[in-house]
PDB file of C-alpha atoms in Angstrom:
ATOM      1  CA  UNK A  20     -48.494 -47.828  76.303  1.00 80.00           C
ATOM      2  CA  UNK A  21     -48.275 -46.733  79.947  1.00 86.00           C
ATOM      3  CA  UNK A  22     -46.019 -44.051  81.590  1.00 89.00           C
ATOM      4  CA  UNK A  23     -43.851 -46.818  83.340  1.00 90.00           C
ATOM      5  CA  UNK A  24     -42.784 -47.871  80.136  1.00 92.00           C
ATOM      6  CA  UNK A  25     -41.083 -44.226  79.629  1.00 91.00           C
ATOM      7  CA  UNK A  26     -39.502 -44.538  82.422  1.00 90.00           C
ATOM      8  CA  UNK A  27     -38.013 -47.837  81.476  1.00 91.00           C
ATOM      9  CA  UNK A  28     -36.686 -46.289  78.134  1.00 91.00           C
ATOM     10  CA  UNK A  29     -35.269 -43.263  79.898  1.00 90.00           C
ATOM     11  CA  UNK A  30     -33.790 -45.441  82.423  1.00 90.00           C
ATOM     12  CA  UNK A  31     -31.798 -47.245  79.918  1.00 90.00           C
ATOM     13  CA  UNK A  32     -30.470 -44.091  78.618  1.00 90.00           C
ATOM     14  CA  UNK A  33     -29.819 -42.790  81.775  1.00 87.00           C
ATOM     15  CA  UNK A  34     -27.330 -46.055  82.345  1.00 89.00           C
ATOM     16  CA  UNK A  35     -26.606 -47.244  78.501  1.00 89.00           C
ATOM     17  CA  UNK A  36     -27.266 -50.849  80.768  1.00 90.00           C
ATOM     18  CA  UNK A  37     -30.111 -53.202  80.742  1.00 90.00           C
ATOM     19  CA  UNK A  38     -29.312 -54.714  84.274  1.00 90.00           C
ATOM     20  CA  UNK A  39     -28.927 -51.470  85.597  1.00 91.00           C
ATOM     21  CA  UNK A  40     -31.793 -49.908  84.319  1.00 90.00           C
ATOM     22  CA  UNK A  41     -33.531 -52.356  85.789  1.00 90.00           C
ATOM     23  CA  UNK A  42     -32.400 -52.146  89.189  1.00 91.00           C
ATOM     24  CA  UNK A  43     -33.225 -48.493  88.942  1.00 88.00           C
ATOM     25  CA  UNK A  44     -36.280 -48.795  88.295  1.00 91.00           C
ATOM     26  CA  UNK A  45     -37.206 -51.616  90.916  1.00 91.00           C
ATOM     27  CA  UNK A  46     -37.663 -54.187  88.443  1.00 93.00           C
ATOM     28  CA  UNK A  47     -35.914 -57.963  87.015  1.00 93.00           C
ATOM     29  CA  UNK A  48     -34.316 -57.511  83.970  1.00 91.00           C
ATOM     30  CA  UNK A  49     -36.132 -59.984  81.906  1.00 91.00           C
ATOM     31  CA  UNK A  50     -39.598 -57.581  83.042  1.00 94.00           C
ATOM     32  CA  UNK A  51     -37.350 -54.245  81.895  1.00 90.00           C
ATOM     33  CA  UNK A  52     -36.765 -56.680  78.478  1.00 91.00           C
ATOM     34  CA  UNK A  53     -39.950 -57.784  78.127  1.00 92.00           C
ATOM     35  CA  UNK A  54     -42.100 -54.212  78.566  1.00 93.00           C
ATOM     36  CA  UNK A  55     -39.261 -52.421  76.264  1.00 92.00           C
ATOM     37  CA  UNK A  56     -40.380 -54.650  73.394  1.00 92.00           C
ATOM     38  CA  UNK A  57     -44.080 -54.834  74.250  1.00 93.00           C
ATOM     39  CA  UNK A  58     -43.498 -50.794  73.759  1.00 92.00           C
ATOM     40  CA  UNK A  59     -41.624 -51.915  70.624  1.00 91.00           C
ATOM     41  CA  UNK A  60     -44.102 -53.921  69.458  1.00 92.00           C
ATOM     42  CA  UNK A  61     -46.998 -51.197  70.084  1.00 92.00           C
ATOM     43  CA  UNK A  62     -45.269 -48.434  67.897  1.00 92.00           C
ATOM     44  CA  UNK A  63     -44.312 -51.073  65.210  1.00 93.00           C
ATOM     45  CA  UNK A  64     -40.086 -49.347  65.551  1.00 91.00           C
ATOM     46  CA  UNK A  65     -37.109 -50.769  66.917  1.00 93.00           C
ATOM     47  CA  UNK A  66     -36.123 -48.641  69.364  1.00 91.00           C
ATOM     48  CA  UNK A  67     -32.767 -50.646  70.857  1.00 90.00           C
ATOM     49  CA  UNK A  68     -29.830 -51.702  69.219  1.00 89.00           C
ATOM     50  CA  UNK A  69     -29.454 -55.346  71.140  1.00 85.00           C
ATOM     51  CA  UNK A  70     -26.564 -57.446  71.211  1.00 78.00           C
ATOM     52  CA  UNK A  71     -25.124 -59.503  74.296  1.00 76.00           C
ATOM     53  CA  UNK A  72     -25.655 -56.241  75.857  1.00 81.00           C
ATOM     54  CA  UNK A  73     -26.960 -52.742  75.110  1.00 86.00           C
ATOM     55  CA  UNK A  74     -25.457 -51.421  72.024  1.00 86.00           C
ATOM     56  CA  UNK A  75     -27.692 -48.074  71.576  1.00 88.00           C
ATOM     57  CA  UNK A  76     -30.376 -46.621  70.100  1.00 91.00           C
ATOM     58  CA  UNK A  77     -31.603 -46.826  66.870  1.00 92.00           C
ATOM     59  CA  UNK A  78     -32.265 -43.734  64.815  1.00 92.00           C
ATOM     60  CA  UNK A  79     -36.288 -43.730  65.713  1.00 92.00           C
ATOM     61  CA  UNK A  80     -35.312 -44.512  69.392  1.00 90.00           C
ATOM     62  CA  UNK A  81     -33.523 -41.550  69.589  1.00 90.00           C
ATOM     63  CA  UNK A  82     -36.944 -39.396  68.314  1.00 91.00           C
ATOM     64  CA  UNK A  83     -38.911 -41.570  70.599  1.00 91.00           C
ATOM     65  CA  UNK A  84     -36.564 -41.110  73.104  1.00 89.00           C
ATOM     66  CA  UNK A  85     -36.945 -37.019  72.882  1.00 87.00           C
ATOM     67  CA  UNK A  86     -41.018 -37.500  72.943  1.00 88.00           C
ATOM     68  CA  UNK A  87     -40.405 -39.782  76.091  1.00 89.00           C
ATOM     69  CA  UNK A  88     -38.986 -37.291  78.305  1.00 84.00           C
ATOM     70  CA  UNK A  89     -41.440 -34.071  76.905  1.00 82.00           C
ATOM     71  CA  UNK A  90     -44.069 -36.414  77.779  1.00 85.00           C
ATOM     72  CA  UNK A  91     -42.643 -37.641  81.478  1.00 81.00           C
ATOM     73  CA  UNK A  92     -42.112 -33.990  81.965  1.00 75.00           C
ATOM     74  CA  UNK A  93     -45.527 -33.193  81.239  1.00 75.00           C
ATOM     75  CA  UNK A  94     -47.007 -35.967  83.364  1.00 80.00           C
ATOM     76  CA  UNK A  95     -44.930 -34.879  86.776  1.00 73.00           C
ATOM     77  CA  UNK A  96     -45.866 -30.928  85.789  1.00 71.00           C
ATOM     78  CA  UNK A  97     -49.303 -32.900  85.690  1.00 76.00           C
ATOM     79  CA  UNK A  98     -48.784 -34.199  89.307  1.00 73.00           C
ATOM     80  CA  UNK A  99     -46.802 -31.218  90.821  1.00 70.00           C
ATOM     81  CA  UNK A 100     -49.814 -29.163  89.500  1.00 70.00           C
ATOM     82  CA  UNK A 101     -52.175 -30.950  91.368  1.00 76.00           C
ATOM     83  CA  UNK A 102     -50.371 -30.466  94.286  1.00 70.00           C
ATOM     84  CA  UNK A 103     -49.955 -27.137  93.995  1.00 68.00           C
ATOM     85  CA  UNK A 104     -54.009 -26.870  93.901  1.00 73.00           C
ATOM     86  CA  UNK A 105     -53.864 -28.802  97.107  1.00 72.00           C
ATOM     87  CA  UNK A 106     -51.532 -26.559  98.708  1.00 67.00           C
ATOM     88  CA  UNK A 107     -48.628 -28.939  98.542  1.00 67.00           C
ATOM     89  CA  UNK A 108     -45.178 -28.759  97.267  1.00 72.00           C
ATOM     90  CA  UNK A 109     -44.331 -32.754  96.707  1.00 72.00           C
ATOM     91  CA  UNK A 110     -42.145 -34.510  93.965  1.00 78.00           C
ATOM     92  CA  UNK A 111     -38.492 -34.471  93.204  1.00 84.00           C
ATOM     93  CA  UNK A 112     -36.571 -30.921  91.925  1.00 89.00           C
ATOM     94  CA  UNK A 113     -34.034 -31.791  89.537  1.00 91.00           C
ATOM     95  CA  UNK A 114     -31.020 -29.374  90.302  1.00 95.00           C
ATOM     96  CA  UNK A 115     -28.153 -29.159  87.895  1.00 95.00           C
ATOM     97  CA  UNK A 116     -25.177 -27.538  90.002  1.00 93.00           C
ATOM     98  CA  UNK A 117     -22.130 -26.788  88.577  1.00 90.00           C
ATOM     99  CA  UNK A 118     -19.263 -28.250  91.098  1.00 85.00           C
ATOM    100  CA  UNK A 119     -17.815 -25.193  92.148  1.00 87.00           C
ATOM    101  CA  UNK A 120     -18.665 -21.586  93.354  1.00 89.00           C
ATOM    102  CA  UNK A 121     -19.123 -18.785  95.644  1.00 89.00           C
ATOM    103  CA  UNK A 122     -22.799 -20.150  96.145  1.00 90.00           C
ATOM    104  CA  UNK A 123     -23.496 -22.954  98.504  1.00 89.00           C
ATOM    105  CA  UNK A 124     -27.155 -24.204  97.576  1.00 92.00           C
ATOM    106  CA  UNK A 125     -27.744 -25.372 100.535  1.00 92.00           C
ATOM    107  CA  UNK A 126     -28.501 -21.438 102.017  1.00 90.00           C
ATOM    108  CA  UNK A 127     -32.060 -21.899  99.242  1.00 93.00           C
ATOM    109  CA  UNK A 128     -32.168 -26.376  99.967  1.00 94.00           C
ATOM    110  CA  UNK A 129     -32.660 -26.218 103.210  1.00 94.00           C
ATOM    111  CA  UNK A 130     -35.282 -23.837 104.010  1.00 93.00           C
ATOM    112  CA  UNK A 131     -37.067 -25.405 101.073  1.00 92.00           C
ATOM    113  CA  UNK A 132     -36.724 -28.569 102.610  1.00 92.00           C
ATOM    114  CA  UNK A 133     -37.880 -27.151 106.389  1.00 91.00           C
ATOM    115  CA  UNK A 134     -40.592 -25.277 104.740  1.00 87.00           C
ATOM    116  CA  UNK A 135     -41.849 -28.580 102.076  1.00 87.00           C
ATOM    117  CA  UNK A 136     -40.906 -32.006 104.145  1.00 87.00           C
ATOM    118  CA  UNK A 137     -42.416 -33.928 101.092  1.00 84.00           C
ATOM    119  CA  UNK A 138     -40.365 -32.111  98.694  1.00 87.00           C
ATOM    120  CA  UNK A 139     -37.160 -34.566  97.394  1.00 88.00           C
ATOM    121  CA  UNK A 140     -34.431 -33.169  95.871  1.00 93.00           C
ATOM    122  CA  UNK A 141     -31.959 -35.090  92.783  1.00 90.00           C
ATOM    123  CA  UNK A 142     -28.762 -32.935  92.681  1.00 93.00           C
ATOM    124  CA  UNK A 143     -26.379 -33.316  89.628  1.00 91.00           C
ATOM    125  CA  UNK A 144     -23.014 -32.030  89.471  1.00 88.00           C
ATOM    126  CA  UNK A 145     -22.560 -30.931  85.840  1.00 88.00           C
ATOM    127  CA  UNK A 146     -20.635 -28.424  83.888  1.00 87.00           C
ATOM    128  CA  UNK A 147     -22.391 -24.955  82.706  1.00 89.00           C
ATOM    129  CA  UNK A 148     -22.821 -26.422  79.453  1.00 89.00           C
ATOM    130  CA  UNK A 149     -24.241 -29.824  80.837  1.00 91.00           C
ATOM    131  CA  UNK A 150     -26.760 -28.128  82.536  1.00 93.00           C
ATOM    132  CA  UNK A 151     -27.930 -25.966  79.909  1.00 93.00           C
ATOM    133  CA  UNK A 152     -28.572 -28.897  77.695  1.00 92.00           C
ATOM    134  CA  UNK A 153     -29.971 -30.531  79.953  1.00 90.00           C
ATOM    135  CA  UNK A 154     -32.663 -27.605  80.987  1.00 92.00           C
ATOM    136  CA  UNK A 155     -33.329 -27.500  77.398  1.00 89.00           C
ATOM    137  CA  UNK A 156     -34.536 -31.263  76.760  1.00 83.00           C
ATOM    138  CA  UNK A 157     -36.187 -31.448  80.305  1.00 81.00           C
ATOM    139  CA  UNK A 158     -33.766 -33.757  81.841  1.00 82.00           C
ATOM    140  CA  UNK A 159     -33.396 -30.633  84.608  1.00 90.00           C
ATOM    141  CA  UNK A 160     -36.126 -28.737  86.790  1.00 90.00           C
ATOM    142  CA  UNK A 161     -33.441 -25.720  87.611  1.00 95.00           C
ATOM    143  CA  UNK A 162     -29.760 -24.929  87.378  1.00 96.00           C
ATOM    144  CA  UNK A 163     -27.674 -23.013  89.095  1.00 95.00           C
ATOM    145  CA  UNK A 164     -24.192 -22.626  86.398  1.00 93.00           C
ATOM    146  CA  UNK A 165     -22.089 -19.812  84.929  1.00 91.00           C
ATOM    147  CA  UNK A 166     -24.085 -17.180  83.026  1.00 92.00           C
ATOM    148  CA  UNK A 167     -21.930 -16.534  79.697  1.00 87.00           C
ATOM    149  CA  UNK A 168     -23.044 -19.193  78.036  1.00 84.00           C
ATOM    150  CA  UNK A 169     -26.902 -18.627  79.278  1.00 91.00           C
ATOM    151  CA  UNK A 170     -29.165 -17.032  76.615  1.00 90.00           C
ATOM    152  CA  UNK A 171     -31.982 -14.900  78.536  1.00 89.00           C
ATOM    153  CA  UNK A 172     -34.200 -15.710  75.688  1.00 91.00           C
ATOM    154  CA  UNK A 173     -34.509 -19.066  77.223  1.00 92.00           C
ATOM    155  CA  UNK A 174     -34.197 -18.880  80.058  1.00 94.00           C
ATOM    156  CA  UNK A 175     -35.584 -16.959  83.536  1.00 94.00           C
ATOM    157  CA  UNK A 176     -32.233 -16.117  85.539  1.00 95.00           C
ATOM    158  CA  UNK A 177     -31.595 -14.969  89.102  1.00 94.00           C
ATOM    159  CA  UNK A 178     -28.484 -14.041  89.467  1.00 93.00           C
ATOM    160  CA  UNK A 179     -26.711 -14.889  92.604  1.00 91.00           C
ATOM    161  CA  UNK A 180     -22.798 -14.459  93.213  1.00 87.00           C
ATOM    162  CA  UNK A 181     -19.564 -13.203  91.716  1.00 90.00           C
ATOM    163  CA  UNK A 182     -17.053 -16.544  92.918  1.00 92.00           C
ATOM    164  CA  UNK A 183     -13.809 -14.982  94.560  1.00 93.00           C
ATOM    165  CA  UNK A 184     -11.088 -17.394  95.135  1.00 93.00           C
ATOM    166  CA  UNK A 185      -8.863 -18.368  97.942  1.00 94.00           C
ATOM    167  CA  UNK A 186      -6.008 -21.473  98.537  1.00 95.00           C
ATOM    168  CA  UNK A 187      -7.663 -23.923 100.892  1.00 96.00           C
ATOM    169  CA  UNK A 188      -5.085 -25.969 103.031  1.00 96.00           C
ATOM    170  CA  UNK A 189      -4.427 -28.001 105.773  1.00 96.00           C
ATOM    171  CA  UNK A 190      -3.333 -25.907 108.772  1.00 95.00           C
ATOM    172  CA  UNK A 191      -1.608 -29.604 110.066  1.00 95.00           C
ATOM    173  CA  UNK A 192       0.441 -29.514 106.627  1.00 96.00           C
ATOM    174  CA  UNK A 193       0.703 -25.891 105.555  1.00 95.00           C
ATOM    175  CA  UNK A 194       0.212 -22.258 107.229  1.00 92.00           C
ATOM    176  CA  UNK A 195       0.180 -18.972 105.747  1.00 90.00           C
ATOM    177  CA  UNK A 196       0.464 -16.045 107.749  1.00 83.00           C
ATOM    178  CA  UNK A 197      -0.611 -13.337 105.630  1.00 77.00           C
ATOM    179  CA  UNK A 198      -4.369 -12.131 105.552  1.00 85.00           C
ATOM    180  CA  UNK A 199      -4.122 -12.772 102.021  1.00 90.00           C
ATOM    181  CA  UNK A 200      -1.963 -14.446  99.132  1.00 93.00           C
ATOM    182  CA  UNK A 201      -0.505 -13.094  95.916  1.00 92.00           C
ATOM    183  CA  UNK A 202      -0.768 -15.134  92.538  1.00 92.00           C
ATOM    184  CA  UNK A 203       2.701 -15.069  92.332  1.00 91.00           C
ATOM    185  CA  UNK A 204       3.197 -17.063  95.893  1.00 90.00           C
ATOM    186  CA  UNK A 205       0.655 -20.054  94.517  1.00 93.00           C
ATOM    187  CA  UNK A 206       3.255 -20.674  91.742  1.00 89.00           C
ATOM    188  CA  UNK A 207       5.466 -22.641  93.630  1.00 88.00           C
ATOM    189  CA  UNK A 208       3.282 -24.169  95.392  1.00 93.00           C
ATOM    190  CA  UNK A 209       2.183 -28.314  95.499  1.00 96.00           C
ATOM    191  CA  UNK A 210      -1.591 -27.768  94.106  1.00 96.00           C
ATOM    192  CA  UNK A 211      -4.065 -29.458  93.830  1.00 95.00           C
ATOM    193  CA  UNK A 212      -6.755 -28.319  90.611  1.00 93.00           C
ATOM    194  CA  UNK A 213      -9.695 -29.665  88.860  1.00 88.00           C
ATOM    195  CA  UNK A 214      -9.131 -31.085  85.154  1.00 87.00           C
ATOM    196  CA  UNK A 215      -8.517 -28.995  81.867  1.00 86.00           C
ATOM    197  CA  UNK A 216     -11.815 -28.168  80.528  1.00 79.00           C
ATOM    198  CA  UNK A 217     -13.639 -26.952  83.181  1.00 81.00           C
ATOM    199  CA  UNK A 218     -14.975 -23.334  83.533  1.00 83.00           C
ATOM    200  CA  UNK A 219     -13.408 -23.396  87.347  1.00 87.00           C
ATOM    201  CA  UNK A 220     -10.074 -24.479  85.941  1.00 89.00           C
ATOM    202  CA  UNK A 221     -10.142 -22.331  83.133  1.00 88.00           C
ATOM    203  CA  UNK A 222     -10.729 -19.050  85.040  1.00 89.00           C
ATOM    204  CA  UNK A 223      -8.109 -20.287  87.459  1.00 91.00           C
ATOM    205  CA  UNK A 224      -5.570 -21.215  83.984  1.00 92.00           C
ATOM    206  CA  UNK A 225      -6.279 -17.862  82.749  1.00 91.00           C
ATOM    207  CA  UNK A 226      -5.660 -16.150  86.495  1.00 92.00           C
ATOM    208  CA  UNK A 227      -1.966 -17.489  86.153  1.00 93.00           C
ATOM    209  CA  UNK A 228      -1.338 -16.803  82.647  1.00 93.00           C
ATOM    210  CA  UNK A 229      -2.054 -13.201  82.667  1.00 92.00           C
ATOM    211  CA  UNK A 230       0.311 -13.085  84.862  1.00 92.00           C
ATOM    212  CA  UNK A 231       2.859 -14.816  83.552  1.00 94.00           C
ATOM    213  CA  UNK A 232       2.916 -17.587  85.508  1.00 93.00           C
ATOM    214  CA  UNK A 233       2.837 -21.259  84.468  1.00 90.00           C
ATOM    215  CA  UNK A 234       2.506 -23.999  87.904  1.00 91.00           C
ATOM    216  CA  UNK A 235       2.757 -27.705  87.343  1.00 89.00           C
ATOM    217  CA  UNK A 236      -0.201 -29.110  89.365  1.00 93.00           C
ATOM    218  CA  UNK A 237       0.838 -32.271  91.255  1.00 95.00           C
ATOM    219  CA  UNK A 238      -2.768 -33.506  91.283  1.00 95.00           C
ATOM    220  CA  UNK A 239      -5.785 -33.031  88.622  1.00 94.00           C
ATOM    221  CA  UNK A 240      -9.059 -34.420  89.284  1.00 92.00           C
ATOM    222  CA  UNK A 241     -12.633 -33.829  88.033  1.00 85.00           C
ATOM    223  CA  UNK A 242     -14.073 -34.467  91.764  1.00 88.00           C
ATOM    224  CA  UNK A 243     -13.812 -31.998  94.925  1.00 89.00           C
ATOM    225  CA  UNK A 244     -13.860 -34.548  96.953  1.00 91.00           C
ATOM    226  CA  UNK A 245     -10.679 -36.408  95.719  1.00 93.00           C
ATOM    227  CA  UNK A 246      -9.065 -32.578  96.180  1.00 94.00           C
ATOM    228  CA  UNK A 247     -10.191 -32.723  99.839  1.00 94.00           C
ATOM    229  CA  UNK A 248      -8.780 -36.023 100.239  1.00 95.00           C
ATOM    230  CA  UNK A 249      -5.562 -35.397  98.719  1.00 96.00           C
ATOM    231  CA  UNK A 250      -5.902 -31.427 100.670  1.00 96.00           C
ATOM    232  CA  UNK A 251      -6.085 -33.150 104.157  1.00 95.00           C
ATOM    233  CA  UNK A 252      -3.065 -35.848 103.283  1.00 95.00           C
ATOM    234  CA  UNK A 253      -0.814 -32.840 102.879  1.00 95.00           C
ATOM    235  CA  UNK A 254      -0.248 -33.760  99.153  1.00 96.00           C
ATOM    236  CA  UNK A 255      -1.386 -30.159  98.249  1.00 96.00           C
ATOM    237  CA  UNK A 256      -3.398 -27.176  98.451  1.00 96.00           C
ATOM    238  CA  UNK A 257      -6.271 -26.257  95.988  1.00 96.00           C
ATOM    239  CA  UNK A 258      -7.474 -23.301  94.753  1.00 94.00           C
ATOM    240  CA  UNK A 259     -11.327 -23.026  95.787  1.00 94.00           C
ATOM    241  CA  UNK A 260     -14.271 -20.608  96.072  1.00 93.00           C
ATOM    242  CA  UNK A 261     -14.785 -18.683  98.912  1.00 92.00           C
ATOM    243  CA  UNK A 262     -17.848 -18.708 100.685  1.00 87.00           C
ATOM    244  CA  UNK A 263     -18.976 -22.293  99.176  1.00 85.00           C
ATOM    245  CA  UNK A 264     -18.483 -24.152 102.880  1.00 86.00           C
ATOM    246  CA  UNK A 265     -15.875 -26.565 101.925  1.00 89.00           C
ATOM    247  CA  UNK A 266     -13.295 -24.881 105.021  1.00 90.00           C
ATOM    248  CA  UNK A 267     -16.296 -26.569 107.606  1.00 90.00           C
ATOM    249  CA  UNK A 268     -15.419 -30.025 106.376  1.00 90.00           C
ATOM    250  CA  UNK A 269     -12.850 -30.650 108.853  1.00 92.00           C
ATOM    251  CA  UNK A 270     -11.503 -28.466 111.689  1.00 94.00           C
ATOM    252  CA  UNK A 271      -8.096 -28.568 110.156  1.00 95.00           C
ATOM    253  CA  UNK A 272      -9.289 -27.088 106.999  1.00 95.00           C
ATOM    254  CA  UNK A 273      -8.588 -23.186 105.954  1.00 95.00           C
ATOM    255  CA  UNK A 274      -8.948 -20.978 103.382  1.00 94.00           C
ATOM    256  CA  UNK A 275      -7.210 -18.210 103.029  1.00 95.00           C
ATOM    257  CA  UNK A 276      -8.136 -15.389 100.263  1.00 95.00           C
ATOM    258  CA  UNK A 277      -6.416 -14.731  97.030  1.00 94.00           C
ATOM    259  CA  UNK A 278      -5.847 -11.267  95.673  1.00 91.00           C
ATOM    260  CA  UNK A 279      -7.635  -9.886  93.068  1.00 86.00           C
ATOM    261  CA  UNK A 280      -8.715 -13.756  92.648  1.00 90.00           C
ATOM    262  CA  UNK A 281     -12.771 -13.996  91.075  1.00 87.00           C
ATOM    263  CA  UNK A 282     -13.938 -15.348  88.042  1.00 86.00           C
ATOM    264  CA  UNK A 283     -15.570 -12.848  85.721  1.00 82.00           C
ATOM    265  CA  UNK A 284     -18.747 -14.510  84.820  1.00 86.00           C
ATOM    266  CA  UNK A 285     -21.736 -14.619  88.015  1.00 90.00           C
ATOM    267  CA  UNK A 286     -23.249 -17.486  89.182  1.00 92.00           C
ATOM    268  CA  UNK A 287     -27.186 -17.530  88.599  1.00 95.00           C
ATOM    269  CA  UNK A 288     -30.477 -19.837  88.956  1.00 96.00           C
ATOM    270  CA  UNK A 289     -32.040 -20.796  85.671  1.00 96.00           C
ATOM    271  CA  UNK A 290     -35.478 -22.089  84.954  1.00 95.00           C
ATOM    272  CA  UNK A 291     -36.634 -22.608  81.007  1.00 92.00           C
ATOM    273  CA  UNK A 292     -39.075 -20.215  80.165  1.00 90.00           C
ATOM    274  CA  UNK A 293     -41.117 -22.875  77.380  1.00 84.00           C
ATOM    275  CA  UNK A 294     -43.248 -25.059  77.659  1.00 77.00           C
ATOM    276  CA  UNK A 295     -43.309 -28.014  79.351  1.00 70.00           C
ATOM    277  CA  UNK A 296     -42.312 -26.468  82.654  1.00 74.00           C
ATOM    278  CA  UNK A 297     -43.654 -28.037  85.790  1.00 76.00           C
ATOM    279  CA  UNK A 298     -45.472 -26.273  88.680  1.00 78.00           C
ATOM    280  CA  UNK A 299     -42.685 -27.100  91.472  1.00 83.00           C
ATOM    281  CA  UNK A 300     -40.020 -25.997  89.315  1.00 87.00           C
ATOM    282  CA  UNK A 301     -41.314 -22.641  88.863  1.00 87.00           C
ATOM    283  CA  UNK A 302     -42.716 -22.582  92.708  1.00 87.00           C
ATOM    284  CA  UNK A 303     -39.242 -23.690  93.915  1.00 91.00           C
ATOM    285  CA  UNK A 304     -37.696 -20.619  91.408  1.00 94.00           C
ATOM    286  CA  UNK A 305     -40.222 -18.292  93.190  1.00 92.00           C
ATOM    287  CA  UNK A 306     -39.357 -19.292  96.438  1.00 92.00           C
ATOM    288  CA  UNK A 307     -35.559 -19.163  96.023  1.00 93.00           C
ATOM    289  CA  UNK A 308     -35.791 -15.646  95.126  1.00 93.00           C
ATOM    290  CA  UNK A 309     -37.896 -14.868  98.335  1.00 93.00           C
ATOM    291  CA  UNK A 310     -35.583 -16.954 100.656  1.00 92.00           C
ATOM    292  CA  UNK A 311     -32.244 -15.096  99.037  1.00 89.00           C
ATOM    293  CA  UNK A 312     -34.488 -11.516  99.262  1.00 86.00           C
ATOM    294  CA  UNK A 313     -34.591 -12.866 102.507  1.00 78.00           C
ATOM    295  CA  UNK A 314     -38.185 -12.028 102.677  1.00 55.00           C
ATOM    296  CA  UNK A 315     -40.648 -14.463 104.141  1.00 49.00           C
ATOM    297  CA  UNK A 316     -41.508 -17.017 102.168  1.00 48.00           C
ATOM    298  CA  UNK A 317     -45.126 -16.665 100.238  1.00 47.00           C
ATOM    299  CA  UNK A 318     -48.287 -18.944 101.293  1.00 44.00           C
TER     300      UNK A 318
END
């Protein structure tokens, strides 16, 4: 058994697809196959239900599976650590992000970056609960979600902003001339929002209702960017954080504040607090709580 073979098997769960497991990892699909059973073959389990394609995991993949990904973890804490000892920062930070806030990550990414050019960074957009889960089996480094789902036995959190809302429009399509809207003026309004379910959407849903008001979205969509799109065709406006950047995505783009418009649970960073943790996730959570102290950054 080797640690490439790991990768393999979390590869194919990452995809649920043989072919493109394969071509994530770099590798022909008969060689994916072939080291998948050799792994098989050393642990004396079937680990893949196999048809013409992928079909799942069997019951002892699914255990193997788990032990897989403690044990990747483990081996790039292993690497990180050594790193560290060298004075280095090097690897790739998992970051769970939830896909919208009053928090742009890019304020604690970038001087990381500047500061640690070897330093990679894999960025998933995933729901509070998403990220949370995935923290928990070590398929994240850090998160940065909603905290009223977070359990601070668990987890080490830094929290970081309330999100305030505001309608962001198309100054080519729509203008506004007050400083600052009222609920009840979004109503009639052609909007744009993200799909039931979401904690964004929710907070927004429950913005209207308590105050009585019901709109009839013209557009739902579980990705910011196909709001933008639809934003700057003048099919709508969208309710969106403040202070997250998306108004500097074109000059025509504006947002204009909502009153009494924030949703009531903060924003934080989370980093596990068991074991297996590596040694750049906790040296990135250090550092992003000196760069938003806005303290220099430790050697």
């Amino acid at each position: 058994m080797d640690i490439k073979q790991l990768k393999f098997l979390i590869a194919l769960d990452q995809t649920r697809h043989f072919g493109q497991a394969a071509a994530l990892c770099h590798i022909t699909q008969p060689t994916l196959s072939m080291r998948l059973r050799n792994l098989e073959d050393e642990l004396d389990l079937v680990l893949v239900t196999r048809g013409q394609r992928f079909e799942g995991f069997t019951e002892a993949g699914e255990r193997i599976l788990a032990w897989a990904r403690t044990l990747l973890a483990a081996y790039d804490g292993l690497q990180a650590e050594a790193a560290s000892c060298r004075g280095q920062l090097v690897g790739s930070l998992r970051l769970g992000l939830v896909p919208l806030s009053s928090f742009n990550p890019m304020q604690v990414l970038k001087p990381l970056s500047q500061r640690y050019p070897e330093l990679q960074f894999q960025l998933s957009s995933l729901s509070s609960e998403q990220i949370i889960d995935g923290l928990s089996r070590n398929q994240l480094d850090l998160g940065i979600c909603y905290l009223d789902q977070v359990n601070t036995t668990y987890f080490e959190v830094l929290e970081l902003a309330t999100t305030t809302m505001g309608l962001l429009h198309d100054v080519r399509h729509f203008q506004f001339e007050d400083g600052e809207l009222k609920w009840d003026k979004l109503n009639d309004l052609p909007l744009g929002l993200l799909s039931k379910g979401m904690h964004y959407r929710q907070s927004v849903d429950l913005s209207f209702r308590s105050r009585g008001l019901d709109p009839l979205p013209v557009l739902e969509s579980d990705s910011t960017f196909q709001l933008i799109q639809a934003i700057g065709e003048g099919m709508c406006c969208a309710i969106m954080p403040l202070n997250c950047g998306l108004e500097t995505l074109s000059e025509h783009l504006r947002i204009t504040p909502i009153a009494g418009a924030s949703i009531h649970s903060p924003i934080g960073l989370l980093q596990r607090r068991t074991e297996p943790r590596s040694a750049l996730a906790e040296k990135c959570f250090a550092e992003a709580r000196t760069i938003l102290a806005g303290e220099s950054p430790a050697e």
